[in-house]
């Protein structure tokens, strides 16, 4: 595969997901107009769509048709969008800028942001429940996404993050926090693609090892970008983590050691993908992007 092919396919998958989200948000019927606007503002028109891309890349590598991957791809992006809306709230991270524009509670109001997040969260599971797949597969996908998003995953990670402000976490504790807050949803994206493709247990285990390393790499790169990233590219307030006294990899390990850990994780991802008997070029390319991106 040439270097230009992956971005072109990613763009097509991202646009496919964007269209699915727009259709889902438009087809709900009797929805309050302001709530619908806030939900659309949160979910559409921005972001890397990394998690849907992972669903598509995993599923197609294992032979699944894109149509089977649409529901899980859209569902996991809705969960991600909801998490950003709630994380940005004044009671949480108190961010005013997201994807280069005002956060939802700034553009609308705090109550509308809370309700928009709730709406996106529940819509995700509605889409999965209606997915055109076997009932057992749909149930497995619902369970996988619920565990990743809930008190064993993303919500737990956010709780630890809030409780850790101003405290001295060690590298192991930081890894556990981000394994829940960021890594759980990335692992779920890969798992959803594998479930939709009816992958066997060995393939799912190798893919989970890959996704576990990818989730950590993604977070470390985020932490590095908070220190040295260009706000014009990241769409976020620079230095927000340091200003909030939040534990990050550069703060605990230093920038050089954080970059060295990224390199180790890249090797681990390559090793996990090498065990799979399918074309993993798209997954490998997404791993490289996650570890080296500028936004």
CSV table of C-alpha atoms in Angstrom, one decimal:
chain,number,residue,atom,x,y,z
A,1,UNK,CA,0.0,0.0,0.0
A,2,UNK,CA,1.4,3.4,-0.9
A,3,UNK,CA,1.6,6.1,1.7
A,4,UNK,CA,-1.1,8.1,0.0
A,5,UNK,CA,-3.7,5.3,0.0
A,6,UNK,CA,-4.3,5.2,3.8
A,7,UNK,CA,-5.2,8.9,4.2
A,8,UNK,CA,-7.6,8.7,1.3
A,9,UNK,CA,-9.3,5.7,2.8
A,10,UNK,CA,-9.4,7.3,6.2
A,11,UNK,CA,-11.0,10.4,4.7
A,12,UNK,CA,-13.7,8.2,3.0
A,13,UNK,CA,-14.3,6.3,6.3
A,14,UNK,CA,-14.5,9.5,8.3
A,15,UNK,CA,-16.9,11.0,5.8
A,16,UNK,CA,-19.0,7.8,5.9
A,17,UNK,CA,-19.1,8.1,9.7
A,18,UNK,CA,-20.0,11.8,9.5
A,19,UNK,CA,-22.9,11.0,7.2
A,20,UNK,CA,-24.1,8.2,9.5
A,21,UNK,CA,-24.0,10.5,12.5
A,22,UNK,CA,-25.9,13.3,10.6
A,23,UNK,CA,-28.6,10.8,9.6
A,24,UNK,CA,-28.9,9.4,13.1
A,25,UNK,CA,-29.2,12.9,14.7
A,26,UNK,CA,-31.7,14.0,12.0
A,27,UNK,CA,-34.0,11.0,12.2
A,28,UNK,CA,-34.9,11.0,15.9
A,29,UNK,CA,-38.4,12.6,15.5
A,30,UNK,CA,-39.8,14.8,18.3
A,31,UNK,CA,-36.6,16.2,19.7
A,32,UNK,CA,-36.3,19.6,21.3
A,33,UNK,CA,-34.7,22.0,18.8
A,34,UNK,CA,-32.0,23.4,21.1
A,35,UNK,CA,-31.1,19.9,22.3
A,36,UNK,CA,-30.8,18.7,18.7
A,37,UNK,CA,-28.6,21.6,17.8
A,38,UNK,CA,-26.3,21.1,20.8
A,39,UNK,CA,-26.0,17.3,20.0
A,40,UNK,CA,-25.2,18.1,16.4
A,41,UNK,CA,-22.7,20.8,17.4
A,42,UNK,CA,-20.9,18.2,19.6
A,43,UNK,CA,-20.9,15.3,17.2
A,44,UNK,CA,-20.5,16.7,13.7
A,45,UNK,CA,-17.9,18.6,11.8
A,46,UNK,CA,-14.6,18.0,13.6
A,47,UNK,CA,-12.2,15.6,15.1
A,48,UNK,CA,-9.9,12.9,13.9
A,49,UNK,CA,-12.6,10.2,14.0
A,50,UNK,CA,-9.8,7.9,15.3
A,51,UNK,CA,-12.2,5.4,16.9
A,52,UNK,CA,-14.5,4.9,13.9
A,53,UNK,CA,-11.4,4.5,11.7
A,54,UNK,CA,-10.2,1.8,14.0
A,55,UNK,CA,-13.5,0.0,13.8
A,56,UNK,CA,-13.4,0.1,10.0
A,57,UNK,CA,-9.7,-0.8,9.7
A,58,UNK,CA,-10.0,-3.7,12.1
A,59,UNK,CA,-13.2,-5.1,10.5
A,60,UNK,CA,-12.2,-4.8,6.9
A,61,UNK,CA,-8.8,-6.3,7.7
A,62,UNK,CA,-10.7,-9.4,8.9
A,63,UNK,CA,-13.0,-9.5,5.9
A,64,UNK,CA,-16.1,-7.6,7.2
A,65,UNK,CA,-18.2,-5.5,4.8
A,66,UNK,CA,-18.2,-1.8,5.7
A,67,UNK,CA,-22.0,-1.8,6.0
A,68,UNK,CA,-21.6,-4.2,9.0
A,69,UNK,CA,-19.2,-1.8,10.6
A,70,UNK,CA,-21.3,1.3,10.3
A,71,UNK,CA,-23.3,1.0,13.5
A,72,UNK,CA,-20.4,0.3,15.8
A,73,UNK,CA,-18.3,3.0,14.1
A,74,UNK,CA,-21.0,5.6,14.6
A,75,UNK,CA,-21.8,4.4,18.1
A,76,UNK,CA,-18.3,4.7,19.4
A,77,UNK,CA,-17.9,8.2,18.0
A,78,UNK,CA,-21.1,9.2,19.8
A,79,UNK,CA,-19.7,7.9,23.0
A,80,UNK,CA,-16.5,9.8,22.4
A,81,UNK,CA,-18.4,13.0,21.6
A,82,UNK,CA,-20.5,12.7,24.7
A,83,UNK,CA,-17.3,12.2,26.9
A,84,UNK,CA,-15.8,15.4,25.5
A,85,UNK,CA,-18.9,17.4,26.1
A,86,UNK,CA,-19.0,16.3,29.8
A,87,UNK,CA,-15.2,16.5,30.3
A,88,UNK,CA,-15.2,20.1,29.2
A,89,UNK,CA,-17.8,21.2,31.7
A,90,UNK,CA,-16.8,23.6,34.5
A,91,UNK,CA,-17.3,20.9,37.1
A,92,UNK,CA,-14.8,18.7,35.2
A,93,UNK,CA,-11.9,20.0,33.2
A,94,UNK,CA,-13.4,23.5,32.6
A,95,UNK,CA,-12.3,23.8,29.0
A,96,UNK,CA,-13.6,26.6,26.8
A,97,UNK,CA,-12.0,25.5,23.5
A,98,UNK,CA,-12.4,22.2,21.7
A,99,UNK,CA,-11.6,21.4,18.0
A,100,UNK,CA,-10.8,25.1,17.5
A,101,UNK,CA,-14.2,26.4,18.5
A,102,UNK,CA,-16.1,27.1,21.8
A,103,UNK,CA,-17.0,24.0,23.8
A,104,UNK,CA,-20.7,23.1,24.0
A,105,UNK,CA,-21.4,24.6,27.4
A,106,UNK,CA,-19.9,27.9,26.1
A,107,UNK,CA,-21.7,27.9,22.7
A,108,UNK,CA,-25.0,26.9,24.4
A,109,UNK,CA,-25.2,26.7,28.2
A,110,UNK,CA,-24.2,24.2,30.9
A,111,UNK,CA,-27.6,22.5,31.1
A,112,UNK,CA,-27.8,22.1,27.4
A,113,UNK,CA,-24.3,20.6,27.4
A,114,UNK,CA,-25.2,18.0,30.0
A,115,UNK,CA,-28.4,17.0,28.2
A,116,UNK,CA,-26.6,16.9,24.9
A,117,UNK,CA,-24.0,14.5,26.3
A,118,UNK,CA,-26.8,12.3,27.8
A,119,UNK,CA,-28.5,12.3,24.4
A,120,UNK,CA,-25.4,11.3,22.5
A,121,UNK,CA,-24.6,8.5,25.1
A,122,UNK,CA,-28.0,6.9,24.8
A,123,UNK,CA,-28.2,7.3,21.1
A,124,UNK,CA,-25.0,5.2,20.7
A,125,UNK,CA,-26.7,2.2,22.3
A,126,UNK,CA,-29.8,2.7,20.2
A,127,UNK,CA,-27.7,2.5,17.1
A,128,UNK,CA,-26.0,-0.7,18.3
A,129,UNK,CA,-29.3,-2.3,19.3
A,130,UNK,CA,-30.6,-1.6,15.8
A,131,UNK,CA,-27.4,-2.8,14.0
A,132,UNK,CA,-28.1,-5.2,11.0
A,133,UNK,CA,-26.2,-8.1,12.6
A,134,UNK,CA,-27.0,-11.3,14.6
A,135,UNK,CA,-28.6,-10.6,17.9
A,136,UNK,CA,-25.8,-12.3,19.8
A,137,UNK,CA,-23.2,-10.1,18.0
A,138,UNK,CA,-25.3,-7.0,18.7
A,139,UNK,CA,-25.5,-7.9,22.4
A,140,UNK,CA,-21.7,-8.6,22.6
A,141,UNK,CA,-21.1,-5.1,21.0
A,142,UNK,CA,-23.4,-3.4,23.4
A,143,UNK,CA,-21.7,-5.1,26.4
A,144,UNK,CA,-18.2,-4.3,25.1
A,145,UNK,CA,-19.0,-0.6,24.6
A,146,UNK,CA,-20.9,-0.3,27.9
A,147,UNK,CA,-18.0,-1.7,29.9
A,148,UNK,CA,-15.5,0.5,28.1
A,149,UNK,CA,-17.6,3.7,28.6
A,150,UNK,CA,-18.8,3.0,32.2
A,151,UNK,CA,-17.5,2.6,35.7
A,152,UNK,CA,-14.9,0.0,34.7
A,153,UNK,CA,-13.6,2.2,31.9
A,154,UNK,CA,-13.8,5.8,30.7
A,155,UNK,CA,-16.0,7.1,33.6
A,156,UNK,CA,-13.6,5.5,36.1
A,157,UNK,CA,-10.6,7.1,34.4
A,158,UNK,CA,-12.2,10.5,34.5
A,159,UNK,CA,-13.0,10.1,38.2
A,160,UNK,CA,-9.3,9.1,38.9
A,161,UNK,CA,-8.2,12.1,36.7
A,162,UNK,CA,-10.3,14.6,38.7
A,163,UNK,CA,-9.1,13.1,42.0
A,164,UNK,CA,-5.5,13.2,40.9
A,165,UNK,CA,-5.2,17.0,40.2
A,166,UNK,CA,-2.3,18.4,42.3
A,167,UNK,CA,-1.2,14.9,43.4
A,168,UNK,CA,2.0,13.1,42.7
A,169,UNK,CA,1.1,10.0,40.7
A,170,UNK,CA,3.8,7.5,39.7
A,171,UNK,CA,4.1,6.2,36.1
A,172,UNK,CA,2.2,3.0,36.9
A,173,UNK,CA,-0.8,4.9,38.5
A,174,UNK,CA,-0.8,7.3,35.5
A,175,UNK,CA,-0.9,4.3,33.1
A,176,UNK,CA,-3.8,2.8,35.0
A,177,UNK,CA,-5.7,6.1,34.9
A,178,UNK,CA,-5.2,6.6,31.1
A,179,UNK,CA,-5.8,2.9,30.4
A,180,UNK,CA,-9.4,3.6,31.7
A,181,UNK,CA,-9.9,7.1,30.5
A,182,UNK,CA,-8.5,6.9,27.0
A,183,UNK,CA,-7.4,3.4,26.4
A,184,UNK,CA,-10.7,1.6,27.2
A,185,UNK,CA,-12.6,3.3,24.3
A,186,UNK,CA,-9.7,2.7,21.8
A,187,UNK,CA,-9.6,-1.0,22.8
A,188,UNK,CA,-13.4,-1.1,22.4
A,189,UNK,CA,-13.1,0.3,18.9
A,190,UNK,CA,-10.8,-2.5,17.8
A,191,UNK,CA,-12.9,-5.1,19.7
A,192,UNK,CA,-16.1,-3.9,18.0
A,193,UNK,CA,-14.5,-4.2,14.5
A,194,UNK,CA,-13.3,-7.7,15.5
A,195,UNK,CA,-16.8,-8.7,16.8
A,196,UNK,CA,-18.5,-7.4,13.7
A,197,UNK,CA,-16.1,-9.5,11.6
A,198,UNK,CA,-16.7,-12.6,13.8
A,199,UNK,CA,-13.0,-12.9,14.5
A,200,UNK,CA,-11.7,-15.9,16.5
A,201,UNK,CA,-10.4,-15.8,20.0
A,202,UNK,CA,-6.7,-15.7,19.0
A,203,UNK,CA,-7.2,-12.8,16.6
A,204,UNK,CA,-9.2,-10.9,19.2
A,205,UNK,CA,-6.4,-11.4,21.8
A,206,UNK,CA,-3.7,-10.1,19.4
A,207,UNK,CA,-5.8,-7.1,18.5
A,208,UNK,CA,-6.5,-6.3,22.1
A,209,UNK,CA,-2.8,-6.3,22.8
A,210,UNK,CA,-2.3,-4.0,19.8
A,211,UNK,CA,-5.1,-1.7,21.0
A,212,UNK,CA,-3.9,-1.6,24.6
A,213,UNK,CA,-0.5,-0.3,23.4
A,214,UNK,CA,-2.2,2.1,20.9
A,215,UNK,CA,-4.4,3.6,23.6
A,216,UNK,CA,-1.4,4.4,25.8
A,217,UNK,CA,0.6,5.8,22.8
A,218,UNK,CA,-2.4,8.0,21.9
A,219,UNK,CA,-2.5,9.5,25.4
A,220,UNK,CA,1.3,10.0,25.6
A,221,UNK,CA,1.2,11.9,22.3
A,222,UNK,CA,-1.7,14.0,23.6
A,223,UNK,CA,0.3,14.9,26.7
A,224,UNK,CA,3.3,15.8,24.6
A,225,UNK,CA,1.1,18.0,22.4
A,226,UNK,CA,-0.2,19.8,25.4
A,227,UNK,CA,3.4,20.9,26.1
A,228,UNK,CA,4.7,21.6,22.6
A,229,UNK,CA,1.7,21.4,20.2
A,230,UNK,CA,0.4,24.3,18.1
A,231,UNK,CA,-3.1,25.4,19.2
A,232,UNK,CA,-3.9,26.2,15.6
A,233,UNK,CA,-3.4,22.5,14.8
A,234,UNK,CA,-4.6,20.9,18.0
A,235,UNK,CA,-7.7,23.1,18.4
A,236,UNK,CA,-7.1,23.1,22.2
A,237,UNK,CA,-5.8,25.5,24.8
A,238,UNK,CA,-2.0,25.0,25.0
A,239,UNK,CA,-0.5,24.2,28.4
A,240,UNK,CA,-3.9,23.5,30.0
A,241,UNK,CA,-2.7,20.3,31.8
A,242,UNK,CA,0.3,22.0,33.3
A,243,UNK,CA,-1.8,25.1,34.3
A,244,UNK,CA,-4.4,22.8,36.0
A,245,UNK,CA,-1.6,20.8,37.7
A,246,UNK,CA,-2.8,17.6,36.2
A,247,UNK,CA,-0.5,14.5,36.1
A,248,UNK,CA,0.9,13.8,32.6
A,249,UNK,CA,3.6,11.7,31.1
A,250,UNK,CA,5.9,14.7,30.4
A,251,UNK,CA,5.4,16.0,33.9
A,252,UNK,CA,6.3,12.6,35.5
A,253,UNK,CA,8.8,11.1,33.1
A,254,UNK,CA,10.0,14.1,31.1
A,255,UNK,CA,9.7,14.7,27.4
A,256,UNK,CA,12.6,12.5,26.3
A,257,UNK,CA,11.5,9.5,28.4
A,258,UNK,CA,7.9,10.0,27.1
A,259,UNK,CA,9.1,9.9,23.5
A,260,UNK,CA,11.2,6.8,24.3
A,261,UNK,CA,8.1,5.1,25.8
A,262,UNK,CA,6.2,6.0,22.6
A,263,UNK,CA,9.0,4.2,20.6
A,264,UNK,CA,8.6,1.1,22.8
A,265,UNK,CA,4.9,1.0,22.3
A,266,UNK,CA,5.3,1.3,18.5
A,267,UNK,CA,7.4,-1.9,18.6
A,268,UNK,CA,4.8,-3.6,20.7
A,269,UNK,CA,2.0,-2.7,18.3
A,270,UNK,CA,4.1,-3.9,15.3
A,271,UNK,CA,4.7,-7.2,17.1
A,272,UNK,CA,1.0,-7.8,17.9
A,273,UNK,CA,0.0,-7.1,14.3
A,274,UNK,CA,2.7,-9.4,13.0
A,275,UNK,CA,0.8,-12.4,14.6
A,276,UNK,CA,-2.3,-11.8,12.5
A,277,UNK,CA,-2.9,-13.7,9.3
A,278,UNK,CA,-4.5,-10.8,7.4
A,279,UNK,CA,-3.6,-7.4,5.9
A,280,UNK,CA,-3.0,-5.1,8.8
A,281,UNK,CA,-1.5,-2.2,6.8
A,282,UNK,CA,-4.3,0.2,7.7
A,283,UNK,CA,-4.0,-0.6,11.4
A,284,UNK,CA,-0.3,-0.2,11.3
A,285,UNK,CA,-0.7,3.2,9.6
A,286,UNK,CA,-3.2,4.3,12.2
A,287,UNK,CA,-0.7,3.3,14.9
A,288,UNK,CA,2.1,5.4,13.3
A,289,UNK,CA,-0.3,8.3,13.0
A,290,UNK,CA,-1.4,8.1,16.7
A,291,UNK,CA,2.2,8.2,17.9
A,292,UNK,CA,3.5,11.0,15.6
A,293,UNK,CA,0.5,13.2,15.0
A,294,UNK,CA,0.6,17.0,15.3
A,295,UNK,CA,-3.0,17.4,16.4
